[in-house]
Short mmCIF file of C-alpha atoms and ligand atoms in Angstrom, two decimals:
data_model
loop_
_atom_site.label_atom_id
_atom_site.label_comp_id
_atom_site.label_asym_id
_atom_site.label_seq_id
_atom_site.Cartn_x
_atom_site.Cartn_y
_atom_site.Cartn_z
CA MET A 16 0.02 0.04 0.00
CA SER A 17 1.26 3.48 -0.86
CA THR A 18 2.01 6.16 1.86
CA LEU A 19 -1.03 8.04 0.63
CA ASP A 20 -3.36 5.08 0.74
CA ARG A 21 -2.16 4.27 4.25
CA LYS A 22 -3.05 7.84 5.28
CA THR A 23 -6.36 7.60 3.79
CA VAL A 24 -7.16 4.32 5.54
CA TRP A 25 -6.00 5.66 8.80
CA VAL A 26 -8.17 8.87 8.45
CA ASN A 27 -11.21 6.60 7.55
CA GLU A 28 -10.55 4.39 10.58
CA VAL A 29 -10.45 7.48 12.90
CA ILE A 30 -13.61 8.93 11.46
CA ASP A 31 -15.39 5.63 12.08
CA LYS A 32 -14.06 5.72 15.56
CA ILE A 33 -15.25 9.35 16.22
CA ILE A 34 -18.67 8.54 14.66
CA ALA A 35 -19.21 5.27 16.78
CA LYS A 36 -18.19 7.02 19.97
CA MET A 37 -20.10 10.28 19.41
CA ASP A 38 -23.31 8.20 18.72
CA TRP A 39 -23.64 7.10 22.36
CA VAL A 40 -21.92 10.05 23.84
CA SER A 41 -24.37 12.49 22.22
CA ASP A 42 -27.43 10.43 23.45
CA LYS A 43 -25.99 10.45 26.98
CA SER A 44 -25.02 14.29 27.16
CA HIS A 45 -27.66 15.69 24.85
CA ASN A 46 -28.99 18.08 27.61
CA LYS A 47 -25.54 19.15 28.67
CA ILE A 48 -22.86 21.64 27.63
CA PRO A 49 -19.69 19.84 28.69
CA TYR A 50 -16.39 21.26 29.59
CA THR A 51 -14.41 18.31 31.04
CA THR A 52 -15.20 14.88 32.69
CA ILE A 53 -15.70 13.75 36.24
CA ASP A 54 -14.96 10.26 36.80
CA GLY A 55 -15.41 9.70 33.07
CA GLU A 56 -18.75 11.47 32.82
CA HIS A 57 -19.26 14.79 31.05
CA ASP A 58 -19.90 17.84 33.46
CA ASP A 59 -22.40 20.34 32.50
CA ARG A 60 -21.79 24.23 32.19
CA SER A 61 -25.17 25.07 30.98
CA ALA A 62 -27.00 26.26 34.09
CA HIS A 63 -28.11 29.74 33.81
CA ASN A 64 -27.45 31.22 37.22
CA PRO A 65 -26.29 34.83 37.40
CA THR A 66 -24.68 34.16 40.82
CA HIS A 67 -22.27 31.53 39.06
CA SER A 68 -18.89 32.62 38.56
CA VAL A 69 -17.99 33.03 34.84
CA ASP A 70 -15.90 29.96 35.22
CA ASP A 71 -18.74 27.59 35.76
CA GLY A 72 -21.85 29.03 34.24
CA ILE A 73 -23.37 29.48 30.95
CA CYS A 74 -20.87 32.39 29.91
CA TRP A 75 -17.86 30.07 30.13
CA TRP A 76 -15.82 30.58 27.11
CA THR A 77 -15.70 26.97 26.00
CA ASN A 78 -19.46 26.68 25.84
CA GLY A 79 -19.62 26.82 21.95
CA PHE A 80 -17.56 23.76 21.31
CA TRP A 81 -20.15 21.13 22.14
CA GLY A 82 -22.51 22.79 19.63
CA GLY A 83 -19.61 22.88 17.24
CA MET A 84 -18.95 19.19 17.58
CA MET A 85 -22.53 18.47 17.01
CA TRP A 86 -22.53 20.61 13.74
CA GLN A 87 -19.43 18.94 12.53
CA LEU A 88 -21.19 15.66 13.07
CA TYR A 89 -24.27 16.65 11.36
CA HIS A 90 -22.39 18.03 8.54
CA ALA A 91 -20.42 14.66 8.22
CA THR A 92 -23.32 12.30 8.79
CA GLY A 93 -26.52 14.13 8.16
CA ASN A 94 -28.03 12.59 11.27
CA PRO A 95 -30.57 15.00 12.47
CA LYS A 96 -30.03 14.17 16.14
CA TYR A 97 -26.85 16.12 16.04
CA LYS A 98 -28.59 19.22 14.66
CA ASP A 99 -31.24 18.97 17.45
CA ILE A 100 -28.57 18.91 20.04
CA ALA A 101 -26.82 21.77 18.63
CA GLU A 102 -29.73 23.90 18.43
CA LYS A 103 -30.73 23.16 21.89
CA SER A 104 -27.16 24.33 23.04
CA GLU A 105 -27.20 27.35 21.10
CA LEU A 106 -30.60 28.45 22.54
CA LYS A 107 -29.07 27.98 26.10
CA LEU A 108 -26.30 30.52 25.29
CA ASP A 109 -28.99 33.29 24.88
CA ALA A 110 -28.83 33.72 28.58
CA CYS A 111 -25.29 35.11 28.12
CA PHE A 112 -26.72 38.20 26.39
CA GLN A 113 -28.74 38.92 29.44
CA GLU A 114 -25.85 38.04 31.82
CA PHE A 115 -23.78 40.64 30.05
CA ASP A 116 -21.24 41.10 32.73
CA GLY A 117 -20.11 37.70 32.16
CA LEU A 118 -19.22 38.18 28.43
CA HIS A 119 -15.69 38.75 27.29
CA HIS A 120 -13.78 38.49 23.96
CA ASP A 121 -14.35 34.73 23.68
CA VAL A 122 -17.71 35.51 22.03
CA GLY A 123 -16.09 34.21 18.95
CA PHE A 124 -15.27 30.88 20.39
CA MET A 125 -18.88 30.68 21.61
CA TRP A 126 -20.90 31.89 18.73
CA LEU A 127 -18.84 30.86 15.68
CA PRO A 128 -19.20 27.09 16.28
CA THR A 129 -22.89 27.41 17.28
CA SER A 130 -24.93 30.25 15.54
CA VAL A 131 -22.61 30.96 12.61
CA ALA A 132 -22.28 27.21 11.93
CA ASN A 133 -26.13 26.96 12.22
CA TYR A 134 -26.70 29.96 9.90
CA LYS A 135 -24.34 28.50 7.41
CA LEU A 136 -25.90 25.14 7.23
CA THR A 137 -29.58 26.07 7.69
CA GLN A 138 -29.90 29.88 7.04
CA ASN A 139 -31.63 30.30 10.35
CA ALA A 140 -32.34 33.96 10.83
CA ASP A 141 -32.30 33.90 14.56
CA SER A 142 -28.86 32.36 14.32
CA ARG A 143 -27.70 35.15 12.19
CA ARG A 144 -29.04 37.61 14.49
CA ARG A 145 -27.17 35.96 17.53
CA ALA A 146 -23.84 35.92 15.67
CA MET A 147 -24.26 39.56 14.69
CA HIS A 148 -25.05 40.54 18.34
CA ALA A 149 -21.90 38.57 19.41
CA ALA A 150 -19.75 40.36 16.64
CA ASN A 151 -21.06 43.75 17.80
CA LEU A 152 -20.02 42.88 21.34
CA LEU A 153 -16.67 41.75 20.24
CA ALA A 154 -16.16 45.03 18.15
CA GLY A 155 -17.25 46.99 21.22
CA ARG A 156 -14.32 45.69 23.08
CA TYR A 157 -11.89 47.46 20.62
CA ASN A 158 -9.53 50.10 22.00
CA PRO A 159 -8.41 52.53 19.26
CA ALA A 160 -5.78 54.04 21.41
CA GLY A 161 -3.75 50.71 21.60
CA GLU A 162 -5.43 49.25 18.49
CA PHE A 163 -6.23 45.98 20.29
CA ILE A 164 -9.24 44.10 21.44
CA ARG A 165 -9.61 43.91 25.18
CA ALA A 166 -9.63 40.33 26.36
CA TRP A 167 -11.37 40.01 29.84
CA ASN A 168 -13.30 42.14 32.24
CA ASP A 169 -11.57 43.08 35.57
CA ILE A 170 -10.67 39.96 37.49
CA GLU A 171 -11.20 40.25 41.13
CA GLY A 172 -10.55 43.99 41.25
CA GLU A 173 -7.45 43.62 38.90
CA ASP A 174 -7.46 46.29 36.14
CA THR A 175 -7.36 44.53 32.85
CA ARG A 176 -8.44 47.39 30.67
CA GLY A 177 -5.11 47.05 28.74
CA TRP A 178 -5.05 43.31 28.50
CA ALA A 179 -5.02 41.56 25.15
CA ILE A 180 -4.26 37.76 24.75
CA ILE A 181 -3.09 35.63 21.90
CA ASP A 182 -6.26 33.36 22.03
CA CYS A 183 -8.26 36.41 20.41
CA MET A 184 -6.80 35.49 17.04
CA LEU A 185 -9.44 32.78 16.87
CA ASN A 186 -12.14 35.09 18.00
CA ILE A 187 -11.73 37.66 15.33
CA PRO A 188 -12.97 35.36 12.52
CA LEU A 189 -16.38 36.35 13.87
CA LEU A 190 -15.67 39.89 12.76
CA TYR A 191 -14.38 38.83 9.36
CA TRP A 192 -17.56 36.96 9.06
CA ALA A 193 -19.83 39.80 10.07
CA ALA A 194 -18.04 42.05 7.62
CA GLU A 195 -18.68 39.61 4.72
CA GLU A 196 -22.26 38.97 5.90
CA THR A 197 -23.13 42.60 6.15
CA GLY A 198 -20.85 44.42 3.60
CA ASP A 199 -19.85 46.60 6.53
CA PRO A 200 -16.07 47.01 6.49
CA ARG A 201 -15.88 48.26 10.06
CA TYR A 202 -15.64 44.74 11.46
CA CYS A 203 -12.87 43.80 9.10
CA HIS A 204 -11.02 47.07 10.06
CA ILE A 205 -11.20 46.17 13.67
CA ALA A 206 -10.14 42.54 13.14
CA MET A 207 -7.15 43.64 11.04
CA LYS A 208 -6.02 46.36 13.43
CA HIS A 209 -5.98 43.82 16.15
CA ALA A 210 -4.10 41.09 14.15
CA ASN A 211 -1.70 43.75 13.00
CA THR A 212 -1.04 44.80 16.76
CA THR A 213 -0.75 41.04 17.72
CA MET A 214 1.80 40.47 14.91
CA ASN A 215 4.04 43.38 16.40
CA ALA A 216 3.51 42.95 20.10
CA PHE A 217 2.86 39.17 20.65
CA ILE A 218 4.97 37.33 18.06
CA ARG A 219 8.70 37.28 18.89
CA HIS A 220 11.39 37.28 16.29
CA ASP A 221 12.01 33.45 16.84
CA GLY A 222 8.32 32.61 16.11
CA SER A 223 7.49 32.07 19.74
CA VAL A 224 4.44 33.85 21.21
CA ASN A 225 3.62 35.94 24.35
CA HIS A 226 0.37 34.98 25.99
CA ILE A 227 -0.71 38.18 27.54
CA VAL A 228 0.29 41.73 26.44
CA GLU A 229 -0.72 44.67 28.59
CA PHE A 230 -1.16 47.95 26.71
CA ASP A 231 -1.77 51.45 28.10
CA PRO A 232 -5.44 51.72 27.68
CA LEU A 233 -5.31 55.52 27.52
CA VAL A 234 -2.59 56.19 25.01
CA GLY A 235 -1.52 52.79 23.62
CA GLY A 236 1.97 51.20 23.68
CA VAL A 237 3.08 48.02 25.39
CA LEU A 238 3.37 48.28 29.13
CA GLN A 239 4.20 44.66 30.03
CA THR A 240 3.89 41.12 28.85
CA TYR A 241 2.78 38.15 31.09
CA GLY A 242 3.40 34.47 30.88
CA GLY A 243 -0.31 33.73 31.45
CA GLN A 244 -1.26 30.23 31.06
CA GLY A 245 2.15 29.21 30.29
CA TYR A 246 5.20 28.52 32.57
CA GLY A 247 6.24 32.14 33.06
CA GLU A 248 7.23 35.52 31.63
CA GLY A 249 9.19 34.88 28.40
CA SER A 250 8.04 31.21 28.12
CA SER A 251 6.19 29.67 25.29
CA TRP A 252 2.76 28.38 26.25
CA THR A 253 1.95 25.75 23.59
CA ARG A 254 -1.74 26.37 23.20
CA GLY A 255 -0.89 30.06 22.80
CA GLN A 256 1.33 29.04 19.87
CA SER A 257 -1.47 27.06 18.40
CA TRP A 258 -3.87 29.87 18.55
CA ALA A 259 -1.37 32.05 16.90
CA LEU A 260 -0.50 29.59 14.18
CA TYR A 261 -4.20 28.77 13.42
CA GLY A 262 -5.55 32.37 13.94
CA PHE A 263 -2.88 34.00 11.41
CA VAL A 264 -3.61 31.47 8.70
CA MET A 265 -7.39 32.24 9.12
CA SER A 266 -6.69 35.89 9.11
CA TYR A 267 -4.80 35.25 5.88
CA ASN A 268 -7.70 33.25 4.45
CA TRP A 269 -10.12 36.00 5.22
CA THR A 270 -7.99 38.94 4.03
CA LYS A 271 -5.27 37.70 1.72
CA LYS A 272 -2.81 39.83 3.53
CA GLU A 273 0.45 38.04 2.86
CA GLU A 274 2.10 39.18 6.26
CA TYR A 275 -0.51 37.09 8.11
CA LEU A 276 0.49 34.02 6.12
CA HIS A 277 4.32 34.64 6.79
CA THR A 278 3.41 35.05 10.40
CA ALA A 279 1.43 31.86 10.67
CA LYS A 280 4.35 30.07 8.86
CA ARG A 281 6.97 31.69 11.34
CA VAL A 282 5.00 30.35 14.40
CA ALA A 283 4.39 26.95 12.66
CA HIS A 284 8.23 26.54 12.04
CA TYR A 285 8.87 27.33 15.60
CA PHE A 286 6.24 24.90 16.60
CA ILE A 287 7.42 22.18 14.28
CA ALA A 288 11.17 22.64 15.50
CA ASN A 289 10.01 22.11 19.04
CA ILE A 290 7.91 19.01 18.75
CA PRO A 291 9.61 16.50 20.94
CA GLU A 292 10.86 13.20 19.55
CA ASN A 293 7.86 11.30 21.03
CA GLY A 294 5.42 13.88 19.53
CA ILE A 295 3.77 14.69 22.85
CA ILE A 296 3.31 18.44 23.23
CA PRO A 297 4.14 19.87 26.55
CA VAL A 298 2.07 22.67 28.25
CA ASP A 299 4.95 25.01 27.58
CA PHE A 300 7.87 24.51 25.12
CA ARG A 301 10.10 26.22 27.76
CA GLN A 302 8.95 24.35 30.84
CA PRO A 303 11.34 22.42 33.11
CA VAL A 304 11.75 18.78 32.08
CA GLU A 305 10.08 17.56 35.17
CA PRO A 306 7.14 17.40 35.83
CA ALA A 307 6.50 16.26 32.14
CA LEU A 308 3.17 18.22 31.89
CA GLU A 309 1.47 17.87 28.57
CA ASP A 310 -1.48 19.36 26.63
CA SER A 311 -3.05 17.44 23.90
CA THR A 312 -5.24 20.23 23.03
CA ALA A 313 -2.42 22.28 21.83
CA ALA A 314 -1.60 19.36 19.44
CA ALA A 315 -4.94 19.20 18.05
CA ILE A 316 -5.23 22.97 17.37
CA ALA A 317 -1.99 23.23 15.88
CA ALA A 318 -2.73 20.37 13.52
CA CYS A 319 -5.79 22.36 12.28
CA GLY A 320 -3.59 25.29 11.61
CA LEU A 321 -1.02 23.28 9.98
CA ILE A 322 -3.53 21.63 7.63
CA GLU A 323 -4.83 25.10 6.74
CA ILE A 324 -1.34 26.39 5.91
CA ALA A 325 -0.65 23.23 3.73
CA LYS A 326 -3.80 24.26 1.70
CA VAL A 327 -2.46 27.70 0.76
CA VAL A 328 1.36 27.24 0.18
CA GLY A 329 2.93 26.04 -2.86
CA SER A 330 3.48 22.41 -3.68
CA TYR A 331 7.11 22.25 -2.73
CA GLU A 332 6.03 23.36 0.88
CA LYS A 333 2.75 21.45 1.66
CA GLY A 334 4.70 18.41 2.87
CA LEU A 335 6.21 20.09 5.81
CA TYR A 336 2.95 21.23 7.20
CA LEU A 337 0.86 18.25 6.45
CA ASP A 338 3.53 15.89 7.67
CA ALA A 339 3.76 17.74 11.05
CA ALA A 340 -0.10 17.70 11.33
CA MET A 341 -0.16 13.94 10.58
CA LYS A 342 2.54 13.19 13.13
CA LEU A 343 0.60 15.17 15.84
CA LEU A 344 -2.71 13.59 15.05
CA GLN A 345 -1.43 10.04 14.80
CA VAL A 346 0.43 10.32 18.19
CA LEU A 347 -2.71 11.50 19.69
CA ASP A 348 -4.74 8.79 18.09
CA ARG A 349 -2.14 6.20 19.22
CA SER A 350 -1.58 7.25 22.74
CA ARG A 351 -3.93 9.99 23.89
CA THR A 352 -7.36 8.90 22.82
CA ASP A 353 -9.93 6.88 24.75
CA TRP A 354 -12.49 5.15 22.45
CA THR A 355 -14.15 3.11 25.16
CA ALA A 356 -17.22 3.69 27.15
CA SER A 357 -15.32 4.49 30.27
CA CYS A 358 -14.92 8.23 29.27
CA ASP A 359 -17.32 10.62 27.62
CA CYS A 360 -14.45 12.46 26.00
CA ILE A 361 -12.14 11.15 23.24
CA LEU A 362 -8.96 13.14 23.92
CA GLN A 363 -7.09 12.58 27.19
CA ASN A 364 -4.24 14.64 28.81
CA GLY A 365 -5.40 18.26 28.06
CA SER A 366 -4.10 20.92 30.38
CA ALA A 367 -5.83 24.26 30.93
CA ALA A 368 -2.75 26.03 32.07
CA TYR A 369 0.79 25.19 33.42
CA HIS A 370 -0.03 26.47 37.01
CA ALA A 371 -3.44 24.97 37.07
CA LYS A 372 -4.47 22.70 40.19
CA SER A 373 -4.82 19.68 37.98
CA HIS A 374 -3.39 18.56 34.60
CA HIS A 375 -4.05 15.74 32.08
CA GLN A 376 -7.64 15.84 31.91
CA SER A 377 -10.22 15.81 29.12
CA ILE A 378 -11.14 19.21 27.77
CA ILE A 379 -13.99 19.69 25.35
CA TYR A 380 -12.02 21.77 22.84
CA GLY A 381 -9.48 19.04 22.62
CA ASP A 382 -12.31 16.72 21.35
CA TYR A 383 -13.58 19.55 19.07
CA PHE A 384 -10.17 20.40 17.39
CA PHE A 385 -9.16 16.82 17.11
CA MET A 386 -12.50 16.06 15.24
CA GLU A 387 -12.18 19.16 13.17
CA ALA A 388 -8.47 18.31 12.10
CA ILE A 389 -9.55 14.66 11.12
CA PHE A 390 -12.48 15.99 8.98
CA LYS A 391 -10.14 18.54 7.60
CA LEU A 392 -7.88 15.63 6.42
CA LYS A 393 -10.75 13.84 4.81
CA GLY A 394 -12.02 17.18 3.30
CA THR A 395 -15.51 17.02 4.97
CA ASP A 396 -15.02 19.68 7.76
CA LEU A 397 -17.46 22.34 8.42
CA TYR A 398 -15.50 25.54 7.87
CA ILE A 399 -15.94 27.37 11.19
CA TRP A 400 -13.19 29.98 11.71
N1 LIG B 25 -8.70 30.73 25.52
C1 LIG B 25 -8.19 30.17 26.73
C2 LIG B 25 -7.40 29.06 26.70
O1 LIG B 25 -6.98 28.61 25.57
O2 LIG B 25 -7.30 28.38 27.77
#
């Protein structure tokens, strides 16, 4: 069998495993919006309770991924049960618009895989309204002095008016979408201003990336950088590298601005050069050797971005990016997936942050991006970002 045939067989096998597992998982968790698993069972972040902290309630930033998984599965299989579950989870997110204080820049992560996906597949007018509302909230977080989108609201009295984070590169596709959908270029201007600021202030010369940059919110200019969810100041949080890699190639796809593709490639080269021999991605490329903390989600997100880069570069270059994506995904499939009934999630060993209390857990966006990457390899993914 040729290498190409072996890859096709492998992709088809993984898709069969995904569909077989998600068939029963979706029946079991149809009323939930999961984030992680507790003793193998999905938890549920869908409760609408304004007294909840933003971390455990309906405004939690990951609450779009479950709906996104359902839309990907609906797109791949045509099974209407996935559409029903996705629609139910999208409706629950409406509570966030009332609970406005809980909302943040992650409205892209929440409404691109839910409302925009729904609108693309069904032309549902309510979904379009929700997505436009979310896009307006994101645009409203733009600070013209520093030309950045503010990430979070003040955290326990900490002044975060000047904070932007690399993750936002995957929120701004909501603005590109809104610009295309309405013909109003303001959304695109804001997205590009933010992407330009990110290129200059977050991406280091070697292709590694800062997680948090604090700008002066009154006059602009960088005040400070923070290690954020990585090991520390000056380190290299792997999921942040992945958000940058995937986010910049998507900004290129929307705008065709070459600098965005060059930036995505620079981050990709740094990422590829740092993949350990065993293919297991650590939480931070600059963390100490021990403890050997890992983050499978960073690998899955990077794989999605690498596949997108491979699609837009010349034929001489494609192999570099596709081979790296295949290596990451095959290692995940071989050693960091659970296809059994003992866990509601597929991907194991995700880590939210280096300094988190616990590590090596299932996290819903790990499953989402693993699934998206595999569907991308097959050519049947629903284009979300
Ligand atoms: N967007 C937050 C994270 O990646 O954990």
